[in-house]
CSV table of C-alpha atoms in Angstrom, one decimal:
chain,number,residue,atom,x,y,z
E,300,MET,CA,5.3,21.1,-4.5
E,301,LYS,CA,6.5,19.1,-1.5
E,302,LEU,CA,9.6,16.9,-1.6
E,303,LEU,CA,10.0,13.5,0.0
E,304,ILE,CA,13.7,12.7,0.2
E,305,PHE,CA,14.8,9.1,0.0
E,306,SER,CA,18.2,8.0,1.2
E,307,ASN,CA,20.2,4.8,1.2
E,308,THR,CA,23.6,4.7,2.7
E,309,ASN,CA,24.5,1.0,2.3
E,310,SER,CA,26.1,-0.7,-0.7
E,311,ILE,CA,22.8,-2.0,-2.2
E,312,LYS,CA,22.4,1.6,-3.6
E,313,ASP,CA,19.8,1.7,-6.3
E,314,LEU,CA,18.4,-1.8,-5.7
E,315,GLY,CA,14.8,-1.6,-4.5
E,316,LYS,CA,14.6,2.2,-5.0
E,317,PRO,CA,11.2,3.5,-3.8
E,318,THR,CA,9.1,4.5,-6.8
E,319,PRO,CA,5.7,6.2,-7.4
E,320,ILE,CA,3.2,3.4,-6.8
E,321,LYS,CA,1.2,4.5,-9.9
E,322,ARG,CA,3.9,2.9,-12.0
E,323,LEU,CA,3.3,-0.5,-10.4
E,324,LEU,CA,-0.4,-1.0,-11.1
E,325,PRO,CA,-1.2,-4.8,-11.3
E,326,GLU,CA,-2.3,-6.4,-14.5
E,327,TRP,CA,-5.7,-7.4,-13.0
E,328,TYR,CA,-6.5,-3.7,-12.5
E,329,LYS,CA,-5.3,-2.7,-15.9
E,330,ARG,CA,-7.6,-5.3,-17.4
E,331,ALA,CA,-10.5,-4.3,-15.2
E,332,GLU,CA,-13.9,-3.2,-16.7
E,333,ALA,CA,-14.9,0.4,-17.0
E,334,HIS,CA,-18.6,-0.7,-17.5
E,335,PHE,CA,-20.5,-4.0,-17.4
E,336,ILE,CA,-24.0,-5.3,-18.1
E,337,ASP,CA,-25.9,-5.8,-14.9
E,338,LYS,CA,-27.6,-9.2,-15.4
E,339,ARG,CA,-30.2,-8.3,-12.8
E,340,ASN,CA,-31.7,-5.6,-15.1
E,341,GLY,CA,-29.8,-5.8,-18.4
E,342,GLU,CA,-28.6,-2.3,-18.1
E,343,GLN,CA,-25.0,-0.9,-18.4
E,344,ALA,CA,-23.5,-0.1,-15.0
E,345,PRO,CA,-20.2,1.5,-14.0
E,346,GLY,CA,-17.4,-1.0,-13.4
E,347,LEU,CA,-14.3,-1.1,-11.2
E,348,LYS,CA,-12.4,1.4,-13.2
E,349,ALA,CA,-15.2,3.9,-12.9
E,350,CYS,CA,-14.7,4.0,-9.1
E,351,VAL,CA,-12.4,7.0,-8.7
E,352,PRO,CA,-11.8,6.6,-4.9
E,353,TYR,CA,-10.6,3.0,-5.6
E,354,MET,CA,-8.3,4.2,-8.3
E,355,ASP,CA,-7.1,7.1,-6.3
E,356,VAL,CA,-5.8,5.1,-3.3
E,357,MET,CA,-4.0,2.7,-5.6
E,358,ILE,CA,-2.0,5.5,-7.4
E,359,SER,CA,-1.3,7.6,-4.3
E,360,GLY,CA,2.1,7.8,-2.7
E,361,TYR,CA,5.2,5.7,-3.2
E,362,ALA,CA,6.1,2.0,-3.0
E,363,VAL,CA,8.9,0.2,-1.2
E,364,VAL,CA,9.8,-2.7,-3.4
E,365,THR,CA,11.7,-6.0,-3.2
E,366,PRO,CA,15.3,-5.3,-4.5
E,367,PHE,CA,15.7,-8.8,-5.8
E,368,ASP,CA,13.8,-12.1,-6.2
E,369,ILE,CA,12.6,-13.7,-3.0
E,370,TYR,CA,12.3,-17.5,-2.9
E,371,VAL,CA,9.9,-19.1,-0.5
E,372,SER,CA,9.8,-22.9,0.1
E,373,LYS,CA,9.2,-25.3,2.9
E,374,THR,CA,11.3,-28.2,4.2
E,375,GLU,CA,10.0,-31.8,4.3
E,376,SER,CA,8.9,-31.1,7.9
E,377,GLY,CA,6.9,-28.1,6.8
E,378,GLU,CA,9.3,-25.4,8.2
E,379,LEU,CA,9.4,-22.1,6.3
E,380,LYS,CA,12.5,-21.5,4.2
E,381,ILE,CA,13.2,-18.1,2.6
E,382,GLY,CA,16.1,-17.2,0.3
E,383,TRP,CA,17.1,-14.5,-2.3
E,384,ASN,CA,19.7,-13.7,-4.9
E,385,GLY,CA,21.0,-10.4,-3.5
E,386,PRO,CA,24.5,-9.2,-2.9
E,387,GLN,CA,26.6,-10.6,-0.1
E,388,ASP,CA,25.6,-7.9,2.4
E,389,SER,CA,21.9,-8.6,1.9
E,390,SER,CA,22.1,-11.7,4.1
E,391,SER,CA,19.5,-10.4,6.5
E,392,PHE,CA,17.0,-8.8,4.1
E,393,VAL,CA,14.2,-11.0,5.4
E,394,GLY,CA,14.3,-11.7,9.1
E,395,GLU,CA,12.1,-13.5,11.6
E,396,ARG,CA,11.2,-11.8,14.9
E,397,PRO,CA,10.9,-13.6,18.2
E,398,MET,CA,7.4,-15.1,18.7
E,399,GLU,CA,7.2,-13.2,22.0
E,400,LEU,CA,7.2,-9.9,20.1
E,401,GLY,CA,3.7,-9.0,19.2
E,402,HIS,CA,2.4,-12.4,20.4
E,403,THR,CA,-1.0,-10.9,21.3
E,404,MET,CA,-1.5,-9.4,17.7
E,405,PRO,CA,-3.9,-11.5,15.7
E,406,ARG,CA,-2.4,-12.9,12.5
E,407,PRO,CA,-4.3,-12.1,9.2
E,408,ALA,CA,-6.6,-15.0,8.3
E,409,GLY,CA,-4.9,-17.6,6.1
E,410,HIS,CA,-1.3,-16.5,7.1
E,411,LEU,CA,1.5,-18.3,8.9
E,412,PRO,CA,2.1,-17.3,12.5
E,413,ASN,CA,5.8,-16.4,11.7
E,414,HIS,CA,6.4,-12.7,12.5
E,415,LEU,CA,8.6,-11.8,9.6
E,416,SER,CA,10.2,-8.5,8.6
E,417,TRP,CA,11.6,-6.9,5.5
E,418,LYS,CA,14.9,-5.1,6.2
E,419,GLY,CA,14.6,-1.4,5.6
E,420,GLU,CA,17.2,-0.5,3.1
E,421,TRP,CA,15.8,3.0,2.5
E,422,GLY,CA,14.9,5.9,4.8
E,423,TRP,CA,12.8,8.9,3.9
E,424,LYS,CA,12.5,12.5,5.1
E,425,ALA,CA,9.2,14.4,4.8
E,426,PRO,CA,8.7,18.2,5.0
E,427,ARG,CA,8.1,19.8,8.4
E,428,GLY,CA,4.7,19.0,9.8
E,429,TRP,CA,4.2,15.8,7.7
E,430,SER,CA,4.1,12.2,8.7
E,431,ILE,CA,4.2,9.1,6.5
E,432,LEU,CA,1.6,6.4,6.6
E,433,LEU,CA,3.2,3.1,5.8
E,434,THR,CA,0.8,0.3,5.0
E,435,HIS,CA,0.2,-2.8,2.9
E,436,PRO,CA,-0.3,-1.7,-0.7
E,437,TYR,CA,-3.9,-0.8,-0.9
E,438,ASN,CA,-6.3,-3.3,-2.5
E,439,ARG,CA,-3.4,-5.7,-3.3
E,440,PHE,CA,-5.0,-8.8,-1.9
E,441,ASP,CA,-3.3,-10.7,-4.6
E,442,LEU,CA,0.2,-10.4,-3.0
E,443,PRO,CA,1.4,-13.5,-1.1
E,444,PHE,CA,2.0,-11.6,2.1
E,445,THR,CA,0.4,-8.9,4.2
E,446,THR,CA,2.5,-6.0,5.5
E,447,THR,CA,1.5,-4.3,8.8
E,448,SER,CA,0.8,-0.6,9.1
E,449,GLY,CA,2.4,2.3,10.9
E,450,LEU,CA,2.4,6.1,11.0
E,451,ILE,CA,5.9,7.6,11.2
E,452,ASP,CA,6.7,11.3,11.9
E,453,SER,CA,9.2,11.2,9.1
E,454,ASP,CA,10.1,14.9,9.3
E,455,LYS,CA,11.8,14.2,12.6
E,456,PHE,CA,12.8,10.5,12.3
E,457,TRP,CA,14.0,9.3,8.9
E,458,ALA,CA,16.3,6.4,9.6
E,459,ASN,CA,15.6,3.2,7.8
E,460,GLY,CA,13.6,0.6,9.8
E,461,ASN,CA,12.4,-2.9,9.3
E,462,ILE,CA,8.9,-3.5,8.0
E,463,PRO,CA,6.9,-6.4,9.6
E,464,PHE,CA,4.8,-8.7,7.5
E,465,PHE,CA,3.1,-12.1,7.5
E,466,LEU,CA,3.3,-14.7,4.7
E,467,LYS,CA,0.2,-16.5,3.3
E,468,GLU,CA,0.3,-20.0,4.6
E,469,ASP,CA,-0.2,-21.8,1.3
E,470,PHE,CA,2.4,-19.7,-0.6
E,471,VAL,CA,5.6,-21.3,-2.1
E,472,GLY,CA,7.4,-19.8,-5.1
E,473,THR,CA,9.1,-16.6,-6.1
E,474,ILE,CA,8.3,-13.0,-5.1
E,475,PRO,CA,9.8,-11.1,-8.1
E,476,ALA,CA,12.2,-8.2,-7.7
E,477,GLY,CA,10.2,-4.9,-7.9
E,478,THR,CA,7.2,-6.2,-6.1
E,479,PRO,CA,5.6,-3.5,-3.9
E,480,ILE,CA,5.8,-4.5,-0.2
E,481,ALA,CA,4.6,-1.3,1.4
E,482,GLN,CA,2.8,1.9,0.3
E,483,LEU,CA,4.0,5.3,1.7
E,484,ILE,CA,1.5,8.1,1.8
E,485,PRO,CA,2.3,11.6,3.2
E,486,VAL,CA,-0.1,12.8,5.8
E,487,LYS,CA,-0.2,16.4,7.1
E,488,ARG,CA,-0.4,16.5,10.9
E,489,ALA,CA,-3.1,18.6,12.4
E,490,ALA,CA,-5.4,18.7,15.4
E,491,TRP,CA,-8.8,17.2,14.7
E,492,LYS,CA,-12.1,16.9,16.6
E,493,ALA,CA,-15.2,15.0,15.5
E,494,ILE,CA,-18.5,16.8,15.5
E,495,TYR,CA,-21.9,15.4,14.7
E,496,ASP,CA,-24.1,17.8,12.7
E,497,GLN,CA,-27.4,16.8,10.9
E,498,SER,CA,-27.9,20.3,9.4
E,499,LYS,CA,-26.1,19.2,6.2
E,500,LEU,CA,-28.2,16.0,5.8
E,501,ASP,CA,-30.1,17.2,2.8
E,502,GLU,CA,-26.9,18.1,0.9
E,503,TYR,CA,-25.5,14.7,1.9
E,504,VAL,CA,-28.5,12.9,0.5
E,505,ARG,CA,-28.6,15.0,-2.7
E,506,GLN,CA,-24.9,14.3,-3.5
E,507,GLY,CA,-25.3,10.6,-2.9
E,508,GLU,CA,-28.3,10.5,-5.2
E,509,ALA,CA,-26.4,12.5,-7.9
E,510,ALA,CA,-23.5,10.1,-7.7
E,511,ARG,CA,-25.8,7.1,-8.2
E,512,LEU,CA,-27.6,8.6,-11.2
E,513,LYS,CA,-24.5,9.9,-12.9
E,514,GLU,CA,-21.3,8.0,-12.4
E,515,THR,CA,-19.0,10.9,-13.3
E,516,SER,CA,-20.5,13.3,-10.8
E,517,TYR,CA,-17.8,12.8,-8.2
E,518,LYS,CA,-15.0,12.9,-10.7
E,519,ARG,CA,-16.3,16.1,-12.3
E,520,LYS,CA,-17.4,18.0,-9.2
E,521,SER,CA,-15.4,16.8,-6.2
E,522,TRP,CA,-12.2,14.9,-7.2
E,523,VAL,CA,-8.9,16.6,-6.9
E,524,ARG,CA,-6.0,15.2,-8.9
E,525,LYS,CA,-3.0,14.2,-6.8
E,526,GLU,CA,0.6,14.2,-8.0
E,527,TYR,CA,3.3,11.7,-6.8
E,528,ASN,CA,6.4,11.7,-9.1
């Protein structure tokens, strides 16, 4: 078993403690269908919960979460206003970067141009040879923001750092404490090279056909359970 060590040296302490992201599954996924009736042919078909790769990415790794409620509003002139109810030394939890920083980076569609960042309250140390992929929580298009992605060699660098994000342009309201703002997935470093080989094409076609005919084929024969606790 590998250990990912989280550390927080400031006075916020346990607020916003990173947690296994499997504990933060959204209600829409919990309510999702395992099967449905396909109106095109009247037959039962596998639903969202039957897709193991979709499920797997949503429960893999750890979540960085908001340590307290975040309040988003706009002034009469339309300027963005962000506040929160954290302790006194959290006055810079959400910051705005200069527009010149990353000005060539396209903003996600439907988001404000403001280049915002979450203050990194926690750092993490990975085992030797492992990096950490930090990204927007996978498949969480329901969140009112989009976090940018980065790959950190966290076995060598594990200081806390700010996490950039963009806010959806039509959002005003509260982002509750405990909302996942980034997903952390350990990645083992190795040298890779792509090759292109058609000799396995028959096996590729056969596996694909089996998966279509029997929805549990991938889960029974190929899937490996991952553990993040």
